[in-house]
Amino acid sequence: MATKRTTTKPPKNPAPAPVEPASCQPCGGTGNVAITVRVGRKRRPVGQQDGLCLNCLGEGTAPDA
Ligand SMILES: [Zn+2]
């Protein structure tokens, strides 16, 4: 028994409009975050250094925006 196709599929939605890349939260879109350097058993902070943002991996844009 062949079933008749009476319904036609709607055309695929066009590609969504490009969304503006949201800036990454932890680094604020710079791709770098300040990491506090700690030394010693008491973990005394001695300064800060730039570190790669692990959320966006330096892209500066939120990966799951
Ligand atoms: Zn980031």
PDB file of N, CA and C and ligand atoms in Angstrom:
ATOM      1  N   MET A   1       0.845  -1.204   0.000  1.00  0.00           N
ATOM      2  CA  MET A   1       0.000   0.000   0.000  1.00  0.00           C
ATOM      3  C   MET A   1       0.872   1.243   0.000  1.00  0.00           C
ATOM      4  N   ALA A   2       0.719   1.960  -1.017  1.00  0.00           N
ATOM      5  CA  ALA A   2       1.502   3.191  -1.095  1.00  0.00           C
ATOM      6  C   ALA A   2       0.722   4.328  -0.470  1.00  0.00           C
ATOM      7  N   THR A   3       1.403   5.009   0.376  1.00  0.00           N
ATOM      8  CA  THR A   3       0.723   6.156   0.993  1.00  0.00           C
ATOM      9  C   THR A   3       1.030   7.407   0.197  1.00  0.00           C
ATOM     10  N   LYS A   4      -0.002   8.140   0.002  1.00  0.00           N
ATOM     11  CA  LYS A   4       0.179   9.370  -0.766  1.00  0.00           C
ATOM     12  C   LYS A   4       0.741  10.472   0.114  1.00  0.00           C
ATOM     13  N   ARG A   5       1.672  11.135  -0.461  1.00  0.00           N
ATOM     14  CA  ARG A   5       2.215  12.278   0.283  1.00  0.00           C
ATOM     15  C   ARG A   5       1.361  13.499  -0.037  1.00  0.00           C
ATOM     16  N   THR A   6       0.699  13.943   0.945  1.00  0.00           N
ATOM     17  CA  THR A   6      -0.142  15.111   0.693  1.00  0.00           C
ATOM     18  C   THR A   6       0.444  16.369   1.303  1.00  0.00           C
ATOM     19  N   THR A   7       1.302  16.123   2.260  1.00  0.00           N
ATOM     20  CA  THR A   7       1.882  17.318   2.897  1.00  0.00           C
ATOM     21  C   THR A   7       3.250  17.601   2.290  1.00  0.00           C
ATOM     22  N   THR A   8       3.487  18.818   2.064  1.00  0.00           N
ATOM     23  CA  THR A   8       4.798  19.215   1.558  1.00  0.00           C
ATOM     24  C   THR A   8       5.585  19.849   2.685  1.00  0.00           C
ATOM     25  N   LYS A   9       6.818  19.491   2.700  1.00  0.00           N
ATOM     26  CA  LYS A   9       7.645  20.052   3.761  1.00  0.00           C
ATOM     27  C   LYS A   9       7.871  21.530   3.498  1.00  0.00           C
ATOM     28  N   PRO A  10       7.826  22.297   4.530  1.00  0.00           N
ATOM     29  CA  PRO A  10       8.140  23.721   4.350  1.00  0.00           C
ATOM     30  C   PRO A  10       9.608  23.882   3.996  1.00  0.00           C
ATOM     31  N   PRO A  11       9.892  24.897   3.231  1.00  0.00           N
ATOM     32  CA  PRO A  11      11.300  25.112   2.874  1.00  0.00           C
ATOM     33  C   PRO A  11      12.141  25.347   4.112  1.00  0.00           C
ATOM     34  N   LYS A  12      13.369  24.941   3.980  1.00  0.00           N
ATOM     35  CA  LYS A  12      14.253  25.121   5.121  1.00  0.00           C
ATOM     36  C   LYS A  12      14.387  26.596   5.462  1.00  0.00           C
ATOM     37  N   ASN A  13      14.476  26.805   6.722  1.00  0.00           N
ATOM     38  CA  ASN A  13      14.663  28.190   7.154  1.00  0.00           C
ATOM     39  C   ASN A  13      15.990  28.721   6.637  1.00  0.00           C
ATOM     40  N   PRO A  14      15.979  29.927   6.203  1.00  0.00           N
ATOM     41  CA  PRO A  14      17.254  30.504   5.771  1.00  0.00           C
ATOM     42  C   PRO A  14      18.228  30.579   6.930  1.00  0.00           C
ATOM     43  N   ALA A  15      19.459  30.686   6.588  1.00  0.00           N
ATOM     44  CA  ALA A  15      20.470  30.754   7.636  1.00  0.00           C
ATOM     45  C   ALA A  15      20.159  31.923   8.564  1.00  0.00           C
ATOM     46  N   PRO A  16      20.294  31.668   9.845  1.00  0.00           N
ATOM     47  CA  PRO A  16      20.004  32.740  10.806  1.00  0.00           C
ATOM     48  C   PRO A  16      20.954  33.914  10.616  1.00  0.00           C
ATOM     49  N   ALA A  17      20.410  35.056  10.903  1.00  0.00           N
ATOM     50  CA  ALA A  17      21.241  36.253  10.767  1.00  0.00           C
ATOM     51  C   ALA A  17      22.457  36.137  11.660  1.00  0.00           C
ATOM     52  N   PRO A  18      23.574  36.567  11.182  1.00  0.00           N
ATOM     53  CA  PRO A  18      24.792  36.491  12.007  1.00  0.00           C
ATOM     54  C   PRO A  18      24.626  37.269  13.298  1.00  0.00           C
ATOM     55  N   VAL A  19      24.923  36.569  14.354  1.00  0.00           N
ATOM     56  CA  VAL A  19      24.790  37.196  15.662  1.00  0.00           C
ATOM     57  C   VAL A  19      26.108  37.856  16.040  1.00  0.00           C
ATOM     58  N   GLU A  20      25.994  38.997  16.586  1.00  0.00           N
ATOM     59  CA  GLU A  20      27.220  39.656  17.032  1.00  0.00           C
ATOM     60  C   GLU A  20      27.895  38.805  18.090  1.00  0.00           C
ATOM     61  N   PRO A  21      29.151  38.540  17.922  1.00  0.00           N
ATOM     62  CA  PRO A  21      29.851  37.726  18.913  1.00  0.00           C
ATOM     63  C   PRO A  21      29.873  38.414  20.262  1.00  0.00           C
ATOM     64  N   ALA A  22      29.361  37.688  21.222  1.00  0.00           N
ATOM     65  CA  ALA A  22      29.369  38.249  22.570  1.00  0.00           C
ATOM     66  C   ALA A  22      30.767  38.160  23.144  1.00  0.00           C
ATOM     67  N   SER A  23      31.166  39.218  23.772  1.00  0.00           N
ATOM     68  CA  SER A  23      32.507  39.198  24.356  1.00  0.00           C
ATOM     69  C   SER A  23      32.546  38.229  25.521  1.00  0.00           C
ATOM     70  N   CYS A  24      33.676  37.633  25.661  1.00  0.00           N
ATOM     71  CA  CYS A  24      33.845  36.631  26.701  1.00  0.00           C
ATOM     72  C   CYS A  24      33.724  37.286  28.080  1.00  0.00           C
ATOM     73  N   GLN A  25      33.097  36.555  28.962  1.00  0.00           N
ATOM     74  CA  GLN A  25      32.862  37.125  30.289  1.00  0.00           C
ATOM     75  C   GLN A  25      34.138  37.238  31.125  1.00  0.00           C
ATOM     76  N   PRO A  26      34.880  36.158  31.306  1.00  0.00           N
ATOM     77  CA  PRO A  26      36.031  36.245  32.212  1.00  0.00           C
ATOM     78  C   PRO A  26      37.092  37.240  31.765  1.00  0.00           C
ATOM     79  N   CYS A  27      37.301  37.360  30.469  1.00  0.00           N
ATOM     80  CA  CYS A  27      38.397  38.217  30.017  1.00  0.00           C
ATOM     81  C   CYS A  27      37.883  39.538  29.468  1.00  0.00           C
ATOM     82  N   GLY A  28      36.581  39.639  29.290  1.00  0.00           N
ATOM     83  CA  GLY A  28      36.043  40.891  28.785  1.00  0.00           C
ATOM     84  C   GLY A  28      36.361  41.134  27.324  1.00  0.00           C
ATOM     85  N   GLY A  29      36.644  40.089  26.590  1.00  0.00           N
ATOM     86  CA  GLY A  29      36.872  40.227  25.161  1.00  0.00           C
ATOM     87  C   GLY A  29      38.322  40.450  24.785  1.00  0.00           C
ATOM     88  N   THR A  30      39.200  40.415  25.762  1.00  0.00           N
ATOM     89  CA  THR A  30      40.605  40.648  25.454  1.00  0.00           C
ATOM     90  C   THR A  30      41.344  39.348  25.167  1.00  0.00           C
ATOM     91  N   GLY A  31      40.809  38.256  25.666  1.00  0.00           N
ATOM     92  CA  GLY A  31      41.481  36.975  25.463  1.00  0.00           C
ATOM     93  C   GLY A  31      42.542  36.706  26.507  1.00  0.00           C
ATOM     94  N   ASN A  32      42.798  37.695  27.325  1.00  0.00           N
ATOM     95  CA  ASN A  32      43.789  37.506  28.389  1.00  0.00           C
ATOM     96  C   ASN A  32      43.136  37.792  29.729  1.00  0.00           C
ATOM     97  N   VAL A  33      43.545  37.043  30.694  1.00  0.00           N
ATOM     98  CA  VAL A  33      43.061  37.279  32.036  1.00  0.00           C
ATOM     99  C   VAL A  33      44.260  37.431  32.953  1.00  0.00           C
ATOM    100  N   ALA A  34      44.075  38.239  33.956  1.00  0.00           N
ATOM    101  CA  ALA A  34      45.162  38.427  34.914  1.00  0.00           C
ATOM    102  C   ALA A  34      45.148  37.288  35.905  1.00  0.00           C
ATOM    103  N   ILE A  35      46.276  36.660  36.028  1.00  0.00           N
ATOM    104  CA  ILE A  35      46.398  35.544  36.954  1.00  0.00           C
ATOM    105  C   ILE A  35      47.304  35.970  38.096  1.00  0.00           C
ATOM    106  N   THR A  36      46.804  35.768  39.286  1.00  0.00           N
ATOM    107  CA  THR A  36      47.616  36.118  40.451  1.00  0.00           C
ATOM    108  C   THR A  36      48.670  35.045  40.688  1.00  0.00           C
ATOM    109  N   VAL A  37      49.884  35.487  40.765  1.00  0.00           N
ATOM    110  CA  VAL A  37      50.981  34.543  40.996  1.00  0.00           C
ATOM    111  C   VAL A  37      51.176  34.396  42.492  1.00  0.00           C
ATOM    112  N   ARG A  38      51.126  33.179  42.925  1.00  0.00           N
ATOM    113  CA  ARG A  38      51.290  32.931  44.357  1.00  0.00           C
ATOM    114  C   ARG A  38      52.511  32.045  44.577  1.00  0.00           C
ATOM    115  N   VAL A  39      53.179  32.337  45.640  1.00  0.00           N
ATOM    116  CA  VAL A  39      54.366  31.538  45.935  1.00  0.00           C
ATOM    117  C   VAL A  39      54.335  31.115  47.393  1.00  0.00           C
ATOM    118  N   GLY A  40      55.052  30.094  47.666  1.00  0.00           N
ATOM    119  CA  GLY A  40      55.203  29.681  49.054  1.00  0.00           C
ATOM    120  C   GLY A  40      54.049  28.825  49.532  1.00  0.00           C
ATOM    121  N   ARG A  41      54.256  28.257  50.689  1.00  0.00           N
ATOM    122  CA  ARG A  41      53.214  27.390  51.231  1.00  0.00           C
ATOM    123  C   ARG A  41      51.992  28.202  51.628  1.00  0.00           C
ATOM    124  N   LYS A  42      52.234  29.449  51.984  1.00  0.00           N
ATOM    125  CA  LYS A  42      51.089  30.280  52.364  1.00  0.00           C
ATOM    126  C   LYS A  42      50.414  30.897  51.153  1.00  0.00           C
ATOM    127  N   ARG A  43      50.967  30.602  49.986  1.00  0.00           N
ATOM    128  CA  ARG A  43      50.404  31.110  48.740  1.00  0.00           C
ATOM    129  C   ARG A  43      50.302  32.636  48.776  1.00  0.00           C
ATOM    130  N   ARG A  44      51.421  33.201  49.111  1.00  0.00           N
ATOM    131  CA  ARG A  44      51.459  34.662  49.177  1.00  0.00           C
ATOM    132  C   ARG A  44      51.475  35.225  47.760  1.00  0.00           C
ATOM    133  N   PRO A  45      50.515  36.097  47.462  1.00  0.00           N
ATOM    134  CA  PRO A  45      50.496  36.675  46.117  1.00  0.00           C
ATOM    135  C   PRO A  45      51.650  37.644  45.918  1.00  0.00           C
ATOM    136  N   VAL A  46      52.369  37.457  44.832  1.00  0.00           N
ATOM    137  CA  VAL A  46      53.525  38.313  44.570  1.00  0.00           C
ATOM    138  C   VAL A  46      53.282  39.210  43.354  1.00  0.00           C
ATOM    139  N   GLY A  47      52.210  39.020  42.701  1.00  0.00           N
ATOM    140  CA  GLY A  47      51.951  39.854  41.532  1.00  0.00           C
ATOM    141  C   GLY A  47      50.968  39.183  40.601  1.00  0.00           C
ATOM    142  N   GLN A  48      50.847  39.797  39.466  1.00  0.00           N
ATOM    143  CA  GLN A  48      49.922  39.235  38.487  1.00  0.00           C
ATOM    144  C   GLN A  48      50.603  39.123  37.145  1.00  0.00           C
ATOM    145  N   GLN A  49      50.163  38.162  36.373  1.00  0.00           N
ATOM    146  CA  GLN A  49      50.675  38.025  35.021  1.00  0.00           C
ATOM    147  C   GLN A  49      49.511  37.732  34.080  1.00  0.00           C
ATOM    148  N   ASP A  50      49.709  38.048  32.851  1.00  0.00           N
ATOM    149  CA  ASP A  50      48.653  37.775  31.892  1.00  0.00           C
ATOM    150  C   ASP A  50      48.609  36.287  31.570  1.00  0.00           C
ATOM    151  N   GLY A  51      47.413  35.794  31.528  1.00  0.00           N
ATOM    152  CA  GLY A  51      47.257  34.390  31.180  1.00  0.00           C
ATOM    153  C   GLY A  51      46.201  34.251  30.093  1.00  0.00           C
ATOM    154  N   LEU A  52      46.316  33.188  29.368  1.00  0.00           N
ATOM    155  CA  LEU A  52      45.346  32.953  28.306  1.00  0.00           C
ATOM    156  C   LEU A  52      43.998  32.633  28.926  1.00  0.00           C
ATOM    157  N   CYS A  53      42.990  33.264  28.410  1.00  0.00           N
ATOM    158  CA  CYS A  53      41.654  32.997  28.926  1.00  0.00           C
ATOM    159  C   CYS A  53      41.253  31.582  28.539  1.00  0.00           C
ATOM    160  N   LEU A  54      40.897  30.808  29.540  1.00  0.00           N
ATOM    161  CA  LEU A  54      40.553  29.417  29.260  1.00  0.00           C
ATOM    162  C   LEU A  54      39.109  29.280  28.796  1.00  0.00           C
ATOM    163  N   ASN A  55      38.368  30.344  28.910  1.00  0.00           N
ATOM    164  CA  ASN A  55      36.969  30.252  28.478  1.00  0.00           C
ATOM    165  C   ASN A  55      36.863  30.405  26.969  1.00  0.00           C
ATOM    166  N   CYS A  56      37.604  31.332  26.419  1.00  0.00           N
ATOM    167  CA  CYS A  56      37.532  31.570  24.977  1.00  0.00           C
ATOM    168  C   CYS A  56      38.828  31.185  24.295  1.00  0.00           C
ATOM    169  N   LEU A  57      39.819  30.763  25.056  1.00  0.00           N
ATOM    170  CA  LEU A  57      41.105  30.371  24.504  1.00  0.00           C
ATOM    171  C   LEU A  57      41.747  31.486  23.698  1.00  0.00           C
ATOM    172  N   GLY A  58      41.575  32.695  24.197  1.00  0.00           N
ATOM    173  CA  GLY A  58      42.241  33.821  23.560  1.00  0.00           C
ATOM    174  C   GLY A  58      41.462  34.435  22.419  1.00  0.00           C
ATOM    175  N   GLU A  59      40.293  33.890  22.129  1.00  0.00           N
ATOM    176  CA  GLU A  59      39.518  34.426  21.024  1.00  0.00           C
ATOM    177  C   GLU A  59      38.890  35.765  21.405  1.00  0.00           C
ATOM    178  N   GLY A  60      38.499  35.868  22.641  1.00  0.00           N
ATOM    179  CA  GLY A  60      37.869  37.096  23.083  1.00  0.00           C
ATOM    180  C   GLY A  60      36.362  37.101  22.913  1.00  0.00           C
ATOM    181  N   THR A  61      35.859  36.028  22.322  1.00  0.00           N
ATOM    182  CA  THR A  61      34.418  35.940  22.146  1.00  0.00           C
ATOM    183  C   THR A  61      33.918  34.708  22.887  1.00  0.00           C
ATOM    184  N   ALA A  62      32.733  34.852  23.428  1.00  0.00           N
ATOM    185  CA  ALA A  62      32.184  33.723  24.164  1.00  0.00           C
ATOM    186  C   ALA A  62      31.986  32.551  23.222  1.00  0.00           C
ATOM    187  N   PRO A  63      32.490  31.376  23.601  1.00  0.00           N
ATOM    188  CA  PRO A  63      32.412  30.214  22.705  1.00  0.00           C
ATOM    189  C   PRO A  63      30.995  29.707  22.508  1.00  0.00           C
ATOM    190  N   ASP A  64      30.161  29.866  23.499  1.00  0.00           N
ATOM    191  CA  ASP A  64      28.798  29.322  23.372  1.00  0.00           C
ATOM    192  C   ASP A  64      27.787  30.454  23.330  1.00  0.00           C
ATOM    193  N   ALA A  65      28.074  31.452  22.560  1.00  0.00           N
ATOM    194  CA  ALA A  65      27.148  32.576  22.452  1.00  0.00           C
ATOM    195  C   ALA A  65      26.069  32.248  21.428  1.00  0.00           C
TER     196      ALA A  65
HETATM  197 ZN    ZN B   1      37.832  34.898  27.374  1.00  0.00          ZN
END
